[in-house]
PDB file of C-alpha atoms in Angstrom:
ATOM      1  CA  UNK A  28       0.100   0.039  -0.066  1.00  0.00           C
ATOM      2  CA  UNK A  29       1.278   3.425  -1.277  1.00  0.00           C
ATOM      3  CA  UNK A  30       1.200   6.452   1.264  1.00  0.00           C
ATOM      4  CA  UNK A  31      -1.919   8.452   1.001  1.00  0.00           C
ATOM      5  CA  UNK A  32      -1.165  12.247   0.635  1.00  0.00           C
ATOM      6  CA  UNK A  33      -3.789  14.971   1.459  1.00  0.00           C
ATOM      7  CA  UNK A  34      -3.700  18.608   0.901  1.00  0.00           C
ATOM      8  CA  UNK A  35      -5.580  21.284   2.941  1.00  0.00           C
ATOM      9  CA  UNK A  36      -7.391  23.762   1.606  1.00  0.00           C
ATOM     10  CA  UNK A  37      -9.484  26.028   3.591  1.00  0.00           C
ATOM     11  CA  UNK A  38     -11.346  23.909   6.212  1.00  0.00           C
ATOM     12  CA  UNK A  39     -11.177  20.658   4.466  1.00  0.00           C
ATOM     13  CA  UNK A  40      -8.552  18.132   3.438  1.00  0.00           C
ATOM     14  CA  UNK A  41      -8.506  16.804  -0.485  1.00  0.00           C
ATOM     15  CA  UNK A  42      -6.714  13.929  -1.728  1.00  0.00           C
ATOM     16  CA  UNK A  43      -3.296  14.617  -3.029  1.00  0.00           C
ATOM     17  CA  UNK A  44      -2.379  11.395  -4.994  1.00  0.00           C
ATOM     18  CA  UNK A  45      -4.192   8.529  -6.383  1.00  0.00           C
ATOM     19  CA  UNK A  46      -3.988   6.188  -3.074  1.00  0.00           C
ATOM     20  CA  UNK A  47      -5.641   8.987  -1.056  1.00  0.00           C
ATOM     21  CA  UNK A  48      -8.494   9.532  -3.734  1.00  0.00           C
ATOM     22  CA  UNK A  49      -8.968   5.506  -3.451  1.00  0.00           C
ATOM     23  CA  UNK A  50      -8.966   5.554   0.394  1.00  0.00           C
ATOM     24  CA  UNK A  51     -11.498   8.471   0.211  1.00  0.00           C
ATOM     25  CA  UNK A  52     -13.598   6.406  -2.226  1.00  0.00           C
ATOM     26  CA  UNK A  53     -13.918   3.552   0.144  1.00  0.00           C
ATOM     27  CA  UNK A  54     -14.931   5.626   3.307  1.00  0.00           C
ATOM     28  CA  UNK A  55     -18.639   5.410   4.002  1.00  0.00           C
ATOM     29  CA  UNK A  56     -20.229   8.939   4.239  1.00  0.00           C
ATOM     30  CA  UNK A  57     -21.507  10.080   7.619  1.00  0.00           C
ATOM     31  CA  UNK A  58     -19.210   7.616   9.382  1.00  0.00           C
ATOM     32  CA  UNK A  59     -16.515   8.434  11.710  1.00  0.00           C
ATOM     33  CA  UNK A  60     -13.007   7.832  11.170  1.00  0.00           C
ATOM     34  CA  UNK A  61      -9.871   8.200  13.042  1.00  0.00           C
ATOM     35  CA  UNK A  62      -6.362   8.940  11.767  1.00  0.00           C
ATOM     36  CA  UNK A  63      -2.921  10.483  12.232  1.00  0.00           C
ATOM     37  CA  UNK A  64      -1.470  13.139   9.958  1.00  0.00           C
ATOM     38  CA  UNK A  65       1.847  14.068   9.603  1.00  0.00           C
ATOM     39  CA  UNK A  66       3.606  16.951   7.521  1.00  0.00           C
ATOM     40  CA  UNK A  67       5.154  16.060   4.308  1.00  0.00           C
ATOM     41  CA  UNK A  68       8.805  16.709   4.058  1.00  0.00           C
ATOM     42  CA  UNK A  69      10.303  19.316   1.457  1.00  0.00           C
ATOM     43  CA  UNK A  70      10.797  17.683  -1.963  1.00  0.00           C
ATOM     44  CA  UNK A  71      12.602  20.746  -2.804  1.00  0.00           C
ATOM     45  CA  UNK A  72      15.058  20.247   0.216  1.00  0.00           C
ATOM     46  CA  UNK A  73      15.449  16.943  -0.527  1.00  0.00           C
ATOM     47  CA  UNK A  74      16.404  17.826  -4.401  1.00  0.00           C
ATOM     48  CA  UNK A  75      18.864  20.407  -2.876  1.00  0.00           C
ATOM     49  CA  UNK A  76      20.477  17.599  -1.204  1.00  0.00           C
ATOM     50  CA  UNK A  77      20.916  15.602  -4.054  1.00  0.00           C
ATOM     51  CA  UNK A  78      22.111  18.506  -6.080  1.00  0.00           C
ATOM     52  CA  UNK A  79      24.906  19.026  -3.216  1.00  0.00           C
ATOM     53  CA  UNK A  80      25.788  15.283  -3.640  1.00  0.00           C
ATOM     54  CA  UNK A  81      26.132  15.740  -7.364  1.00  0.00           C
ATOM     55  CA  UNK A  82      28.188  18.863  -7.042  1.00  0.00           C
ATOM     56  CA  UNK A  83      30.702  17.100  -4.912  1.00  0.00           C
ATOM     57  CA  UNK A  84      30.633  14.151  -7.276  1.00  0.00           C
ATOM     58  CA  UNK A  85      31.246  16.448 -10.367  1.00  0.00           C
ATOM     59  CA  UNK A  86      34.230  18.283  -8.435  1.00  0.00           C
ATOM     60  CA  UNK A  87      35.890  14.667  -7.984  1.00  0.00           C
ATOM     61  CA  UNK A  88      35.536  14.765  -4.172  1.00  0.00           C
ATOM     62  CA  UNK A  89      33.581  11.585  -4.127  1.00  0.00           C
ATOM     63  CA  UNK A  90      33.066   8.828  -7.018  1.00  0.00           C
ATOM     64  CA  UNK A  91      29.084   9.499  -7.079  1.00  0.00           C
ATOM     65  CA  UNK A  92      26.279  11.291  -5.791  1.00  0.00           C
ATOM     66  CA  UNK A  93      25.222   8.018  -3.570  1.00  0.00           C
ATOM     67  CA  UNK A  94      28.986   8.096  -2.192  1.00  0.00           C
ATOM     68  CA  UNK A  95      28.657  11.572  -1.212  1.00  0.00           C
ATOM     69  CA  UNK A  96      25.278  11.086   0.518  1.00  0.00           C
ATOM     70  CA  UNK A  97      26.459   8.228   2.571  1.00  0.00           C
ATOM     71  CA  UNK A  98      29.703  10.111   3.423  1.00  0.00           C
ATOM     72  CA  UNK A  99      27.949  13.251   4.433  1.00  0.00           C
ATOM     73  CA  UNK A 100      25.476  11.490   6.443  1.00  0.00           C
ATOM     74  CA  UNK A 101      28.392   9.453   8.230  1.00  0.00           C
ATOM     75  CA  UNK A 102      30.285  12.936   8.843  1.00  0.00           C
ATOM     76  CA  UNK A 103      27.235  14.522  10.276  1.00  0.00           C
ATOM     77  CA  UNK A 104      26.740  11.647  12.819  1.00  0.00           C
ATOM     78  CA  UNK A 105      23.283  10.360  11.033  1.00  0.00           C
ATOM     79  CA  UNK A 106      24.263   6.598  11.408  1.00  0.00           C
ATOM     80  CA  UNK A 107      23.947   3.384  13.086  1.00  0.00           C
ATOM     81  CA  UNK A 108      26.793   2.103  14.808  1.00  0.00           C
ATOM     82  CA  UNK A 109      27.269  -1.941  14.777  1.00  0.00           C
ATOM     83  CA  UNK A 110      30.087  -3.523  16.799  1.00  0.00           C
ATOM     84  CA  UNK A 111      31.189  -6.958  15.932  1.00  0.00           C
ATOM     85  CA  UNK A 112      31.017  -8.822  19.298  1.00  0.00           C
ATOM     86  CA  UNK A 113      34.070 -11.138  18.467  1.00  0.00           C
ATOM     87  CA  UNK A 114      36.495  -8.708  17.196  1.00  0.00           C
ATOM     88  CA  UNK A 115      35.109  -5.274  18.490  1.00  0.00           C
ATOM     89  CA  UNK A 116      35.183  -3.658  14.938  1.00  0.00           C
ATOM     90  CA  UNK A 117      32.717  -0.760  14.643  1.00  0.00           C
ATOM     91  CA  UNK A 118      30.916  -0.341  11.660  1.00  0.00           C
ATOM     92  CA  UNK A 119      29.127   3.078  10.805  1.00  0.00           C
ATOM     93  CA  UNK A 120      26.064   2.331   8.435  1.00  0.00           C
ATOM     94  CA  UNK A 121      24.137   5.669   7.163  1.00  0.00           C
ATOM     95  CA  UNK A 122      20.637   6.014   7.959  1.00  0.00           C
ATOM     96  CA  UNK A 123      18.164   6.732   5.424  1.00  0.00           C
ATOM     97  CA  UNK A 124      17.029  10.223   4.647  1.00  0.00           C
ATOM     98  CA  UNK A 125      13.859   9.178   2.829  1.00  0.00           C
ATOM     99  CA  UNK A 126      10.628  10.815   3.361  1.00  0.00           C
ATOM    100  CA  UNK A 127       9.165   8.149   5.840  1.00  0.00           C
ATOM    101  CA  UNK A 128      12.261   7.788   7.812  1.00  0.00           C
ATOM    102  CA  UNK A 129      12.384  11.254   9.453  1.00  0.00           C
ATOM    103  CA  UNK A 130      10.448  14.135   9.994  1.00  0.00           C
ATOM    104  CA  UNK A 131      11.126  17.387   8.230  1.00  0.00           C
ATOM    105  CA  UNK A 132      12.575  19.283  11.462  1.00  0.00           C
ATOM    106  CA  UNK A 133      15.191  16.390  11.732  1.00  0.00           C
ATOM    107  CA  UNK A 134      16.143  16.486   8.222  1.00  0.00           C
ATOM    108  CA  UNK A 135      16.629  20.358   8.366  1.00  0.00           C
ATOM    109  CA  UNK A 136      19.166  19.756  11.313  1.00  0.00           C
ATOM    110  CA  UNK A 137      20.861  17.106   9.084  1.00  0.00           C
ATOM    111  CA  UNK A 138      20.669  19.232   6.036  1.00  0.00           C
ATOM    112  CA  UNK A 139      22.213  22.464   7.832  1.00  0.00           C
ATOM    113  CA  UNK A 140      24.723  20.433   9.457  1.00  0.00           C
ATOM    114  CA  UNK A 141      25.843  19.081   6.076  1.00  0.00           C
ATOM    115  CA  UNK A 142      26.103  22.521   4.573  1.00  0.00           C
ATOM    116  CA  UNK A 143      28.782  23.137   7.584  1.00  0.00           C
ATOM    117  CA  UNK A 144      30.589  19.822   6.821  1.00  0.00           C
ATOM    118  CA  UNK A 145      30.956  20.137   3.254  1.00  0.00           C
ATOM    119  CA  UNK A 146      32.347  23.918   3.466  1.00  0.00           C
ATOM    120  CA  UNK A 147      34.655  22.910   6.411  1.00  0.00           C
ATOM    121  CA  UNK A 148      36.107  19.559   5.178  1.00  0.00           C
ATOM    122  CA  UNK A 149      35.887  19.338   1.382  1.00  0.00           C
ATOM    123  CA  UNK A 150      34.922  22.925  -0.243  1.00  0.00           C
ATOM    124  CA  UNK A 151      37.091  25.358   1.961  1.00  0.00           C
ATOM    125  CA  UNK A 152      36.720  28.790   0.814  1.00  0.00           C
ATOM    126  CA  UNK A 153      33.056  28.394  -0.075  1.00  0.00           C
ATOM    127  CA  UNK A 154      30.382  29.592   2.413  1.00  0.00           C
ATOM    128  CA  UNK A 155      27.279  27.621   3.006  1.00  0.00           C
ATOM    129  CA  UNK A 156      25.331  30.257   1.402  1.00  0.00           C
ATOM    130  CA  UNK A 157      27.391  29.954  -1.794  1.00  0.00           C
ATOM    131  CA  UNK A 158      27.251  26.503  -1.809  1.00  0.00           C
ATOM    132  CA  UNK A 159      23.206  26.693  -1.505  1.00  0.00           C
ATOM    133  CA  UNK A 160      22.979  28.896  -4.169  1.00  0.00           C
ATOM    134  CA  UNK A 161      25.100  26.937  -6.424  1.00  0.00           C
ATOM    135  CA  UNK A 162      23.075  23.815  -5.708  1.00  0.00           C
ATOM    136  CA  UNK A 163      19.732  25.750  -6.605  1.00  0.00           C
ATOM    137  CA  UNK A 164      21.351  26.800  -9.704  1.00  0.00           C
ATOM    138  CA  UNK A 165      22.021  23.135 -10.778  1.00  0.00           C
ATOM    139  CA  UNK A 166      18.253  22.648 -10.011  1.00  0.00           C
ATOM    140  CA  UNK A 167      17.040  25.559 -11.546  1.00  0.00           C
ATOM    141  CA  UNK A 168      19.205  25.906 -14.801  1.00  0.00           C
ATOM    142  CA  UNK A 169      21.617  28.511 -15.899  1.00  0.00           C
ATOM    143  CA  UNK A 170      18.523  30.851 -17.004  1.00  0.00           C
ATOM    144  CA  UNK A 171      17.004  30.824 -13.589  1.00  0.00           C
ATOM    145  CA  UNK A 172      15.774  34.347 -12.706  1.00  0.00           C
ATOM    146  CA  UNK A 173      15.537  35.770  -9.253  1.00  0.00           C
ATOM    147  CA  UNK A 174      16.554  34.597  -5.824  1.00  0.00           C
ATOM    148  CA  UNK A 175      15.210  31.200  -4.546  1.00  0.00           C
ATOM    149  CA  UNK A 176      13.786  31.146  -0.768  1.00  0.00           C
ATOM    150  CA  UNK A 177      15.915  28.401   1.253  1.00  0.00           C
ATOM    151  CA  UNK A 178      13.865  25.365   1.641  1.00  0.00           C
TER     152      UNK A 178
END
C-alpha cells in the first residue's frame, strides 16, 4: 500500500494522490474515522541535498552522488553503529533520509549540519550560502531568474 497524501485547502482536506483518492472513495459517508496526519517533507530540500551530492561528485571529491550522500551522513553522525562482538570492529552505516524515515525538522538539522561539514571539510573557501546557491542553480538551470527562498 502506497502512502496517501492529503492537501489542506481552507477548512477541508483533499486527496493529493491516487492512493488518497482510493482511500476516500472507500469511506462511508457520515461514518467517523480516526487517523494520524504527519506533515510532508520538503521535496525541494531533498532535491537540493542530491544537487549538493552531485556537485561534490562533479568536483571529483566523491566517485558518485550516492557515495557523497553516504559520507556526508556519516560525517554528520546520521548513522547506526554496529560493533562486531567477537572482534570489536566498529561499523557505521548511514541512516536513511527518505521521507518516511525522518520528519522535516530532523532533516533540516541534518541538512544544515551537512552544509557546514561540506564547506569545512571538502569545499574550503566556499560559504554555506554560496554552496546552497550553486546547488539551487544546478536544479533551476543557468536561465533561472531571481533569488530562491531557502528550503
